Amino acid sequence: MSPLIQYMINQGVPQETLILLLMLPIVATIIAFSRQIIGIRGFGIYTPLIIAFAFLATGLKYGLVFFITIILVGTLTRLFIRKFRLLYLPRMAIALTAVALAILIIIHLGAYTQKTGLITSSIFAILIMITLVEKFLATQIEKGGKGAIFVTIETLILSIICYFVASWSLLQVFVLEHPFLVIFLAVVINIFLGKWTGLRLSEYFRFRKVIKDIELPKKKRLGKI
Amino acid sequence: MFDFFEKSHQILGMNARILAYMRPSNSLRAIRIADNKLIAKKILKKNGLPVAQTHSIIKNIHELKNFDWTSLPNTFTLKPNRGLGGEGILIVYARRKRYPYPWIKADKKIVEIKDLESHILNILEGTYSLTNLPDIAFFEERIRLLKLFKPYSYRGIPDIRILIYNSVPIMAELRLPTKESSGKANLHLGGIGTGIDMGTGITTTAIQKDRIIEYVPGTRLPLRGIQIPEWKEILRLAIHAQQITKIGFLGIDIAIDREKGPVILELNTRPGLSIQIANMFPLNERLRRVKGLKVKTINKGVKIAQDLFGGEIEEELEEISGRKVIGINEPIEILDADKIKHQTMAKVDTGAYRTTICSSLAKELGINQAIGQKKVRSALGMEEREIISLSFYMDKRLVTSDAFIADRSEMKYDIIVGRRDLKRFLVDPAKNVFMRQPKQIK
């Protein structure tokens, strides 16, 4: 363990705090990589990152339960109150209220069936996920249902990958041992990503027909005789 | 596979679009102009470019409360000032004559003042704006659909997207509204994009949702081969607009009004990349060729674009017909007795049946052994000409032929190529390549 980290832990800083802080650059880099190199559209960097950390706090199983409930209830509420032609913020407030109610019911069910993992889930993680409803609903308005579902699924997959990386115990030990190496590498990799002008993986697929059609200037064209 | 990656360097991707073109070419000021429809219109109008006329502007709720609804015409478009990708645009086509005099949308739904009010409120709130910041709503004259485009469009106005860089139009695309896109010409909403041959303004490949299609959905109406009217004028407008706004890397949307002709609809600093699929051609090479050019006049820009990037139609014609398109004057390579190539210029003469070569040239190449004779009737009367066997390459194709020899020393071309040897070619008299080149034999 790095002497600095050792000192902090000895002084009573929770190990969890340090791990999460040092995982942040790694997770952020994974998200940047998936956007620039792979071409996952996602919701910027904040949403997948915060979902991944919320999963860390609640555990993947209950995290997914909360996530899916939030999206479903939020979307249904939006569709239901659409006819009333309300303004944007009140509309969102109603959607949030409905989601809060749904979470309340889930926790109640958890209490009833005595699922301790569920009822002791960190409320802040749940709150953060609830507030993401605004992002998801705004995307639905902007991109239409199909596009929004696609982006949501992409974001969810990305978050789950980030969750597994951040909860990987070997990596957790590693970041505590080499905190500065992690930070240094994150900066270097992101400078590279920020200057990367190559095609994204998804673009190879998107433009595959055009690419096949390209004639390289050096080679002679084969005439059809 | 390796080839695939090498070829893929020609495609302009999102990363390179931002780093290599948008950042260096588009200043913040330029982006602000493009993202603000009213300012863009004002600047373009001041410089005499055609834009849709603005009826009235509503800046805030107070103005909405005091708005004089009677001032609205029977047909108009309601738009958010900073709308993104065609969102939040409301179009009405007519007005009922009975109380409460509602307007009618393309799908026959009626629009009353209270509907307009709530739509404008949403716009003012920023529901449709780029960053969800409060926005301005404005009423604009509705562009009237050109008859030509009527069968191709579903309840909306098609527009022509021209990607323009450094005062040269790079690539163009006709965007057609469809049922899927609910009458909007935006590709990501499901509109059809059709590539346009830069030289002629004729449509080529068509795509919908990044997939190639041949016909207007649900019909047998081909999307290929539509001639865009006033093509040169449209290119000229695009270049002019770029020079005024100084947006270096610009996607410009131009619609054609039934009476006014081409009208600039919108400027776009983040033009979509699927134009490459619609044209079946990558952007990188074209952009590189135009980079650093000094284009002084608008006409020069049009000419460069048409000369450099036109010709897809010809290639396509060659592909469909399996024949090469040649002009009236073509460089050919004649094979001499030792099968060595000699370059010269030939005249393509569809009026003559047989190819004729100058006797002195035939002698020089050592191919003047007659294999037969034939009587020909010409303006000078009957004449007997010798026939030799002749092989030559025209547009990279080998033609073996029996040709006449005649004294052509007084003529401009040593050889004319007749119908007999033109069966594998299409002759385009407009493709006149080298008029003044002196005849030569290397």
XYZ file of C-alpha atoms in Angstrom, chain B residues 74 94-104 110-113:
16
model
C -53.876 31.411 -42.982
C -54.985 26.514 -44.158
C -57.694 27.954 -41.966
C -61.316 26.908 -41.496
C -63.880 29.492 -42.443
C -66.229 28.760 -39.537
C -65.918 29.850 -35.915
C -63.509 29.477 -34.087
C -61.486 29.734 -37.325
C -58.940 27.063 -36.438
C -55.886 26.373 -38.565
C -55.324 22.977 -40.140
C -57.058 21.349 -36.255
C -54.967 23.865 -34.375
C -56.682 26.461 -32.260
C -55.237 29.506 -30.596
